[in-house]
Amino acid sequence: MTAVMRKTTRKHHGRRKARRAPVRRKASASGGKTAPGVRRQSSRSVGREPIGGRPSAGARPAAGARISKTDYYLDIAQKVAGRSTCLRRNFGAVIVKNDQIVATGYNGAPRKTVNCIDMGACYRQSLGIKPGERYELCRAIHAEQNAIIHASRFDMMDGTLYVVGLDAPTGKVLGDGECCRMCKRAIINAGLVKVVMRGPGGKPVEYMVEDWIRTNLGELEMRNGKLVPRMVGGY
């Protein structure tokens, strides 16, 4: 090779571009790696609420916003009430013992029979009967009774019954709801010790079963030193 060619070759090699060194990205606190199947979230979206101001699904509540166990079970009872088939009032009941749900129930017609919402008619309503009266004319089994039917007495003994009532047309919580005397009798025999209902303003209201027993459900009164039945309106 001549001197001129060697000089040209060295000149040509000298013009070759140098490779850029790889840029090292700063590792995050977790090591800079994303777990398989997990999509990395943009830093601009972290901590921001979606449109409407509601937290996204799966988001943890703010510190101190954890609901109480009472509200937890009442919320479940309210969801159960959504299965009710009554045209007037929807009730949901949840039996809890040792912090475990034993059974649930809602008010509606017996199994395999036609529901009132399917017919679009309520016999008691057509007669103008007020809520809490003439239950012998109602086709439904109450939420408390259905919950008790679906559990054994052994599992319910010393348990608590959570009940929520809703106005069927509006879906609003009934602040004046209370177990009827038919359900109170079943609750006593089931061995339950307490009933918790959602009262005015959504606040829990507790009823001790022993108070119903002590007062004989208000169905007896003392006359001349003797207990005698007395007429009580409603059920």
PDB file of C-alpha atoms in Angstrom:
ATOM      1  CA  MET A   1       0.000   0.000   0.000  1.00  0.00           C
ATOM      2  CA  THR A   2       1.337   3.392  -0.901  1.00  0.00           C
ATOM      3  CA  ALA A   3       1.921   6.158   1.607  1.00  0.00           C
ATOM      4  CA  VAL A   4      -0.893   8.221   0.086  1.00  0.00           C
ATOM      5  CA  MET A   5      -3.434   5.402   0.597  1.00  0.00           C
ATOM      6  CA  ARG A   6      -2.380   4.783   4.211  1.00  0.00           C
ATOM      7  CA  LYS A   7      -2.751   8.489   4.958  1.00  0.00           C
ATOM      8  CA  THR A   8      -6.245   8.561   3.423  1.00  0.00           C
ATOM      9  CA  THR A   9      -7.320   5.504   5.394  1.00  0.00           C
ATOM     10  CA  ARG A  10      -6.161   6.965   8.722  1.00  0.00           C
ATOM     11  CA  LYS A  11      -7.942  10.220   7.898  1.00  0.00           C
ATOM     12  CA  HIS A  12     -11.168   8.342   7.091  1.00  0.00           C
ATOM     13  CA  HIS A  13     -11.018   6.323  10.334  1.00  0.00           C
ATOM     14  CA  GLY A  14     -10.489   9.465  12.332  1.00  0.00           C
ATOM     15  CA  ARG A  15     -13.848  10.831  11.187  1.00  0.00           C
ATOM     16  CA  ARG A  16     -15.852   7.942  12.631  1.00  0.00           C
ATOM     17  CA  LYS A  17     -18.349   9.148  15.278  1.00  0.00           C
ATOM     18  CA  ALA A  18     -17.766   8.043  18.822  1.00  0.00           C
ATOM     19  CA  ARG A  19     -20.497   6.008  20.439  1.00  0.00           C
ATOM     20  CA  ARG A  20     -22.561   7.714  23.100  1.00  0.00           C
ATOM     21  CA  ALA A  21     -22.235   6.301  26.556  1.00  0.00           C
ATOM     22  CA  PRO A  22     -25.517   4.824  27.889  1.00  0.00           C
ATOM     23  CA  VAL A  23     -27.471   7.235  30.048  1.00  0.00           C
ATOM     24  CA  ARG A  24     -28.055   5.890  33.512  1.00  0.00           C
ATOM     25  CA  ARG A  25     -31.441   6.785  34.916  1.00  0.00           C
ATOM     26  CA  LYS A  26     -31.706   7.499  38.555  1.00  0.00           C
ATOM     27  CA  ALA A  27     -33.217   4.568  40.357  1.00  0.00           C
ATOM     28  CA  SER A  28     -36.394   5.109  42.352  1.00  0.00           C
ATOM     29  CA  ALA A  29     -36.816   4.211  45.992  1.00  0.00           C
ATOM     30  CA  SER A  30     -38.143   0.810  44.905  1.00  0.00           C
ATOM     31  CA  GLY A  31     -35.099   0.086  42.787  1.00  0.00           C
ATOM     32  CA  GLY A  32     -36.439   1.690  39.603  1.00  0.00           C
ATOM     33  CA  LYS A  33     -38.167  -1.517  38.481  1.00  0.00           C
ATOM     34  CA  THR A  34     -41.861  -2.078  37.801  1.00  0.00           C
ATOM     35  CA  ALA A  35     -43.342  -5.405  38.809  1.00  0.00           C
ATOM     36  CA  PRO A  36     -44.534  -7.591  35.926  1.00  0.00           C
ATOM     37  CA  GLY A  37     -48.123  -6.802  34.940  1.00  0.00           C
ATOM     38  CA  VAL A  38     -48.154  -3.476  36.799  1.00  0.00           C
ATOM     39  CA  ARG A  39     -48.471  -0.334  34.767  1.00  0.00           C
ATOM     40  CA  ARG A  40     -46.308   2.570  35.890  1.00  0.00           C
ATOM     41  CA  GLN A  41     -48.420   5.545  36.933  1.00  0.00           C
ATOM     42  CA  SER A  42     -47.651   9.021  35.666  1.00  0.00           C
ATOM     43  CA  SER A  43     -46.325  11.334  38.346  1.00  0.00           C
ATOM     44  CA  ARG A  44     -48.800  13.962  37.256  1.00  0.00           C
ATOM     45  CA  SER A  45     -51.757  11.709  38.056  1.00  0.00           C
ATOM     46  CA  VAL A  46     -50.599  10.566  41.487  1.00  0.00           C
ATOM     47  CA  GLY A  47     -52.843  11.863  44.226  1.00  0.00           C
ATOM     48  CA  ARG A  48     -55.316  13.425  41.800  1.00  0.00           C
ATOM     49  CA  GLU A  49     -59.007  12.589  41.903  1.00  0.00           C
ATOM     50  CA  PRO A  50     -60.827  11.653  38.721  1.00  0.00           C
ATOM     51  CA  ILE A  51     -63.552  13.873  37.333  1.00  0.00           C
ATOM     52  CA  GLY A  52     -66.433  14.087  39.787  1.00  0.00           C
ATOM     53  CA  GLY A  53     -64.246  14.125  42.883  1.00  0.00           C
ATOM     54  CA  ARG A  54     -64.714  10.449  43.738  1.00  0.00           C
ATOM     55  CA  PRO A  55     -61.704   8.279  44.560  1.00  0.00           C
ATOM     56  CA  SER A  56     -60.846   5.691  41.944  1.00  0.00           C
ATOM     57  CA  ALA A  57     -61.693   2.039  42.464  1.00  0.00           C
ATOM     58  CA  GLY A  58     -59.414   0.375  44.942  1.00  0.00           C
ATOM     59  CA  ALA A  59     -58.175   3.656  46.409  1.00  0.00           C
ATOM     60  CA  ARG A  60     -57.652   3.563  50.169  1.00  0.00           C
ATOM     61  CA  PRO A  61     -59.686   6.021  52.266  1.00  0.00           C
ATOM     62  CA  ALA A  62     -57.949   8.957  53.839  1.00  0.00           C
ATOM     63  CA  ALA A  63     -56.334   8.463  57.227  1.00  0.00           C
ATOM     64  CA  GLY A  64     -58.963   8.317  59.969  1.00  0.00           C
ATOM     65  CA  ALA A  65     -61.810   7.660  57.506  1.00  0.00           C
ATOM     66  CA  ARG A  66     -62.209   3.968  58.281  1.00  0.00           C
ATOM     67  CA  ILE A  67     -65.839   3.124  59.072  1.00  0.00           C
ATOM     68  CA  SER A  68     -66.874   1.433  62.285  1.00  0.00           C
ATOM     69  CA  LYS A  69     -67.832  -2.229  62.462  1.00  0.00           C
ATOM     70  CA  THR A  70     -71.419  -1.190  63.212  1.00  0.00           C
ATOM     71  CA  ASP A  71     -71.644   0.895  60.033  1.00  0.00           C
ATOM     72  CA  TYR A  72     -69.876  -1.883  58.145  1.00  0.00           C
ATOM     73  CA  TYR A  73     -72.607  -4.408  58.954  1.00  0.00           C
ATOM     74  CA  LEU A  74     -75.407  -1.855  58.547  1.00  0.00           C
ATOM     75  CA  ASP A  75     -74.059  -0.996  55.087  1.00  0.00           C
ATOM     76  CA  ILE A  76     -74.171  -4.682  54.188  1.00  0.00           C
ATOM     77  CA  ALA A  77     -77.759  -4.905  55.498  1.00  0.00           C
ATOM     78  CA  GLN A  78     -78.663  -1.919  53.341  1.00  0.00           C
ATOM     79  CA  LYS A  79     -77.257  -3.678  50.273  1.00  0.00           C
ATOM     80  CA  VAL A  80     -79.215  -6.795  51.162  1.00  0.00           C
ATOM     81  CA  ALA A  81     -82.374  -4.657  51.285  1.00  0.00           C
ATOM     82  CA  GLY A  82     -81.820  -3.995  47.584  1.00  0.00           C
ATOM     83  CA  ARG A  83     -82.974  -7.580  46.943  1.00  0.00           C
ATOM     84  CA  SER A  84     -86.375  -6.980  48.548  1.00  0.00           C
ATOM     85  CA  THR A  85     -89.452  -7.575  46.385  1.00  0.00           C
ATOM     86  CA  CYS A  86     -91.845  -5.383  48.391  1.00  0.00           C
ATOM     87  CA  LEU A  87     -93.444  -2.349  46.749  1.00  0.00           C
ATOM     88  CA  ARG A  88     -93.728  -0.350  49.968  1.00  0.00           C
ATOM     89  CA  ARG A  89     -90.708  -0.944  52.172  1.00  0.00           C
ATOM     90  CA  ASN A  90     -87.442  -2.775  51.602  1.00  0.00           C
ATOM     91  CA  PHE A  91     -85.629  -4.307  54.560  1.00  0.00           C
ATOM     92  CA  GLY A  92     -82.306  -6.093  54.804  1.00  0.00           C
ATOM     93  CA  ALA A  93     -81.053  -8.076  57.801  1.00  0.00           C
ATOM     94  CA  VAL A  94     -77.638  -9.484  58.723  1.00  0.00           C
ATOM     95  CA  ILE A  95     -76.965 -11.829  61.642  1.00  0.00           C
ATOM     96  CA  VAL A  96     -73.449 -11.513  63.077  1.00  0.00           C
ATOM     97  CA  LYS A  97     -71.702 -13.553  65.741  1.00  0.00           C
ATOM     98  CA  ASN A  98     -68.059 -13.296  66.812  1.00  0.00           C
ATOM     99  CA  ASP A  99     -67.491 -10.733  64.058  1.00  0.00           C
ATOM    100  CA  GLN A 100     -68.599 -13.215  61.383  1.00  0.00           C
ATOM    101  CA  ILE A 101     -71.711 -13.015  59.203  1.00  0.00           C
ATOM    102  CA  VAL A 102     -73.955 -16.008  59.928  1.00  0.00           C
ATOM    103  CA  ALA A 103     -76.910 -15.288  57.622  1.00  0.00           C
ATOM    104  CA  THR A 104     -78.688 -12.560  55.673  1.00  0.00           C
ATOM    105  CA  GLY A 105     -82.298 -11.992  54.684  1.00  0.00           C
ATOM    106  CA  TYR A 106     -84.633  -9.531  52.966  1.00  0.00           C
ATOM    107  CA  ASN A 107     -88.408  -9.170  52.884  1.00  0.00           C
ATOM    108  CA  GLY A 108     -90.295 -10.734  50.009  1.00  0.00           C
ATOM    109  CA  ALA A 109     -92.796 -13.352  48.923  1.00  0.00           C
ATOM    110  CA  PRO A 110     -92.057 -17.040  49.673  1.00  0.00           C
ATOM    111  CA  ARG A 111     -89.721 -18.892  47.348  1.00  0.00           C
ATOM    112  CA  LYS A 112     -91.150 -19.991  43.981  1.00  0.00           C
ATOM    113  CA  THR A 113     -94.193 -17.743  44.387  1.00  0.00           C
ATOM    114  CA  VAL A 114     -94.887 -14.573  42.405  1.00  0.00           C
ATOM    115  CA  ASN A 115     -93.266 -11.420  43.788  1.00  0.00           C
ATOM    116  CA  CYS A 116     -95.258  -8.264  44.388  1.00  0.00           C
ATOM    117  CA  ILE A 117     -92.873  -6.219  42.229  1.00  0.00           C
ATOM    118  CA  ASP A 118     -93.510  -8.637  39.354  1.00  0.00           C
ATOM    119  CA  MET A 119     -97.257  -8.168  39.710  1.00  0.00           C
ATOM    120  CA  GLY A 120     -96.936  -4.438  40.299  1.00  0.00           C
ATOM    121  CA  ALA A 121     -99.588  -4.558  42.983  1.00  0.00           C
ATOM    122  CA  CYS A 122     -99.793  -4.683  46.784  1.00  0.00           C
ATOM    123  CA  TYR A 123    -103.013  -5.964  48.378  1.00  0.00           C
ATOM    124  CA  ARG A 124    -102.500  -4.080  51.644  1.00  0.00           C
ATOM    125  CA  GLN A 125    -101.713  -0.900  49.781  1.00  0.00           C
ATOM    126  CA  SER A 126    -104.869  -1.236  47.676  1.00  0.00           C
ATOM    127  CA  LEU A 127    -106.883  -1.406  50.913  1.00  0.00           C
ATOM    128  CA  GLY A 128    -105.132   1.639  52.352  1.00  0.00           C
ATOM    129  CA  ILE A 129    -103.664  -0.316  55.277  1.00  0.00           C
ATOM    130  CA  LYS A 130    -100.936   1.593  57.112  1.00  0.00           C
ATOM    131  CA  PRO A 131     -97.435   0.134  57.550  1.00  0.00           C
ATOM    132  CA  GLY A 132     -97.235  -1.951  60.722  1.00  0.00           C
ATOM    133  CA  GLU A 133    -100.850  -3.091  60.616  1.00  0.00           C
ATOM    134  CA  ARG A 134    -102.704  -6.163  59.339  1.00  0.00           C
ATOM    135  CA  TYR A 135     -99.586  -8.145  58.523  1.00  0.00           C
ATOM    136  CA  GLU A 136    -101.729 -11.267  58.116  1.00  0.00           C
ATOM    137  CA  LEU A 137    -102.714  -9.761  54.765  1.00  0.00           C
ATOM    138  CA  CYS A 138     -99.089  -9.319  53.660  1.00  0.00           C
ATOM    139  CA  ARG A 139     -97.599 -11.907  51.288  1.00  0.00           C
ATOM    140  CA  ALA A 140     -94.028 -11.241  52.361  1.00  0.00           C
ATOM    141  CA  ILE A 141     -91.768 -12.917  54.891  1.00  0.00           C
ATOM    142  CA  HIS A 142     -89.877 -10.268  56.834  1.00  0.00           C
ATOM    143  CA  ALA A 143     -86.128  -9.740  56.479  1.00  0.00           C
ATOM    144  CA  GLU A 144     -85.450 -10.691  60.112  1.00  0.00           C
ATOM    145  CA  GLN A 145     -87.432 -13.916  59.726  1.00  0.00           C
ATOM    146  CA  ASN A 146     -85.668 -14.860  56.499  1.00  0.00           C
ATOM    147  CA  ALA A 147     -82.261 -14.332  58.096  1.00  0.00           C
ATOM    148  CA  ILE A 148     -83.230 -16.494  61.084  1.00  0.00           C
ATOM    149  CA  ILE A 149     -84.604 -19.229  58.806  1.00  0.00           C
ATOM    150  CA  HIS A 150     -81.241 -19.493  57.049  1.00  0.00           C
ATOM    151  CA  ALA A 151     -79.210 -20.179  60.199  1.00  0.00           C
ATOM    152  CA  SER A 152     -79.190 -22.655  63.060  1.00  0.00           C
ATOM    153  CA  ARG A 153     -79.933 -21.517  66.599  1.00  0.00           C
ATOM    154  CA  PHE A 154     -76.529 -22.783  67.696  1.00  0.00           C
ATOM    155  CA  ASP A 155     -74.844 -20.377  65.266  1.00  0.00           C
ATOM    156  CA  MET A 156     -77.074 -17.431  66.245  1.00  0.00           C
ATOM    157  CA  MET A 157     -76.923 -17.738  70.049  1.00  0.00           C
ATOM    158  CA  ASP A 158     -75.678 -14.467  71.624  1.00  0.00           C
ATOM    159  CA  GLY A 159     -75.377 -12.887  68.178  1.00  0.00           C
ATOM    160  CA  THR A 160     -76.437  -9.471  66.897  1.00  0.00           C
ATOM    161  CA  LEU A 161     -78.979  -8.677  64.201  1.00  0.00           C
ATOM    162  CA  TYR A 162     -78.360  -5.638  61.967  1.00  0.00           C
ATOM    163  CA  VAL A 163     -81.405  -4.255  60.125  1.00  0.00           C
ATOM    164  CA  VAL A 164     -81.865  -1.414  57.631  1.00  0.00           C
ATOM    165  CA  GLY A 165     -85.171  -0.309  56.140  1.00  0.00           C
ATOM    166  CA  LEU A 166     -85.679   1.705  52.950  1.00  0.00           C
ATOM    167  CA  ASP A 167     -88.692   3.445  51.485  1.00  0.00           C
ATOM    168  CA  ALA A 168     -89.247   1.471  48.268  1.00  0.00           C
ATOM    169  CA  PRO A 169     -90.386   4.347  45.994  1.00  0.00           C
ATOM    170  CA  THR A 170     -87.575   6.747  47.004  1.00  0.00           C
ATOM    171  CA  GLY A 171     -84.831   4.425  48.325  1.00  0.00           C
ATOM    172  CA  LYS A 172     -84.362   6.661  51.382  1.00  0.00           C
ATOM    173  CA  VAL A 173     -83.446   5.140  54.734  1.00  0.00           C
ATOM    174  CA  LEU A 174     -86.396   4.799  57.122  1.00  0.00           C
ATOM    175  CA  GLY A 175     -85.486   6.494  60.368  1.00  0.00           C
ATOM    176  CA  ASP A 176     -88.591   5.232  62.178  1.00  0.00           C
ATOM    177  CA  GLY A 177     -88.263   1.541  61.440  1.00  0.00           C
ATOM    178  CA  GLU A 178     -88.490  -1.028  64.223  1.00  0.00           C
ATOM    179  CA  CYS A 179     -88.908  -4.783  64.346  1.00  0.00           C
ATOM    180  CA  CYS A 180     -92.542  -5.846  64.462  1.00  0.00           C
ATOM    181  CA  ARG A 181     -93.723  -8.013  67.350  1.00  0.00           C
ATOM    182  CA  MET A 182     -93.857 -11.112  65.137  1.00  0.00           C
ATOM    183  CA  CYS A 183     -90.156 -10.659  64.340  1.00  0.00           C
ATOM    184  CA  LYS A 184     -89.356  -9.841  67.968  1.00  0.00           C
ATOM    185  CA  ARG A 185     -90.792 -13.206  69.000  1.00  0.00           C
ATOM    186  CA  ALA A 186     -88.635 -14.979  66.425  1.00  0.00           C
ATOM    187  CA  ILE A 187     -85.556 -12.976  67.504  1.00  0.00           C
ATOM    188  CA  ILE A 188     -86.095 -13.958  71.149  1.00  0.00           C
ATOM    189  CA  ASN A 189     -86.388 -17.652  70.282  1.00  0.00           C
ATOM    190  CA  ALA A 190     -83.337 -17.467  68.008  1.00  0.00           C
ATOM    191  CA  GLY A 191     -81.189 -16.537  71.007  1.00  0.00           C
ATOM    192  CA  LEU A 192     -80.051 -13.185  69.610  1.00  0.00           C
ATOM    193  CA  VAL A 193     -79.118 -10.609  72.250  1.00  0.00           C
ATOM    194  CA  LYS A 194     -79.155  -7.306  70.370  1.00  0.00           C
ATOM    195  CA  VAL A 195     -80.702  -5.636  67.343  1.00  0.00           C
ATOM    196  CA  VAL A 196     -79.043  -2.647  65.670  1.00  0.00           C
ATOM    197  CA  MET A 197     -81.019  -0.549  63.220  1.00  0.00           C
ATOM    198  CA  ARG A 198     -80.212   2.545  61.184  1.00  0.00           C
ATOM    199  CA  GLY A 199     -82.216   5.326  62.800  1.00  0.00           C
ATOM    200  CA  PRO A 200     -82.798   9.046  62.192  1.00  0.00           C
ATOM    201  CA  GLY A 201     -79.965  10.693  60.266  1.00  0.00           C
ATOM    202  CA  GLY A 202     -78.437   7.283  59.596  1.00  0.00           C
ATOM    203  CA  LYS A 203     -77.258   6.910  63.192  1.00  0.00           C
ATOM    204  CA  PRO A 204     -77.331   3.392  64.688  1.00  0.00           C
ATOM    205  CA  VAL A 205     -80.039   2.621  67.245  1.00  0.00           C
ATOM    206  CA  GLU A 206     -79.632  -0.395  69.538  1.00  0.00           C
ATOM    207  CA  TYR A 207     -82.370  -2.562  71.033  1.00  0.00           C
ATOM    208  CA  MET A 208     -81.576  -5.095  73.748  1.00  0.00           C
ATOM    209  CA  VAL A 209     -83.583  -8.295  73.436  1.00  0.00           C
ATOM    210  CA  GLU A 210     -83.662  -8.738  77.210  1.00  0.00           C
ATOM    211  CA  ASP A 211     -85.725  -5.530  77.436  1.00  0.00           C
ATOM    212  CA  TRP A 212     -88.365  -7.068  75.148  1.00  0.00           C
ATOM    213  CA  ILE A 213     -88.430 -10.155  77.355  1.00  0.00           C
ATOM    214  CA  ARG A 214     -88.626  -8.155  80.569  1.00  0.00           C
ATOM    215  CA  THR A 215     -91.603  -6.135  79.305  1.00  0.00           C
ATOM    216  CA  ASN A 216     -93.289  -9.129  77.621  1.00  0.00           C
ATOM    217  CA  LEU A 217     -93.194  -7.187  74.342  1.00  0.00           C
ATOM    218  CA  GLY A 218     -95.727  -4.779  75.830  1.00  0.00           C
ATOM    219  CA  GLU A 219     -98.447  -7.372  75.303  1.00  0.00           C
ATOM    220  CA  LEU A 220     -99.259  -7.884  78.997  1.00  0.00           C
ATOM    221  CA  GLU A 221    -100.316  -5.596  81.798  1.00  0.00           C
ATOM    222  CA  MET A 222    -100.840  -5.929  85.517  1.00  0.00           C
ATOM    223  CA  ARG A 223    -104.445  -5.936  86.720  1.00  0.00           C
ATOM    224  CA  ASN A 224    -105.409  -6.695  90.303  1.00  0.00           C
ATOM    225  CA  GLY A 225    -102.013  -8.236  90.896  1.00  0.00           C
ATOM    226  CA  LYS A 226    -102.212 -10.445  87.836  1.00  0.00           C
ATOM    227  CA  LEU A 227    -100.688 -10.267  84.374  1.00  0.00           C
ATOM    228  CA  VAL A 228    -103.342 -10.208  81.698  1.00  0.00           C
ATOM    229  CA  PRO A 229    -103.149  -9.721  77.914  1.00  0.00           C
ATOM    230  CA  ARG A 230    -103.834  -6.269  76.613  1.00  0.00           C
ATOM    231  CA  MET A 231    -104.815  -5.086  73.160  1.00  0.00           C
ATOM    232  CA  VAL A 232    -101.886  -3.536  71.306  1.00  0.00           C
ATOM    233  CA  GLY A 233    -102.331  -1.802  67.980  1.00  0.00           C
ATOM    234  CA  GLY A 234    -100.272  -2.949  65.026  1.00  0.00           C
ATOM    235  CA  TYR A 235     -97.781  -5.772  64.869  1.00  0.00           C
TER     236      TYR A 235
END
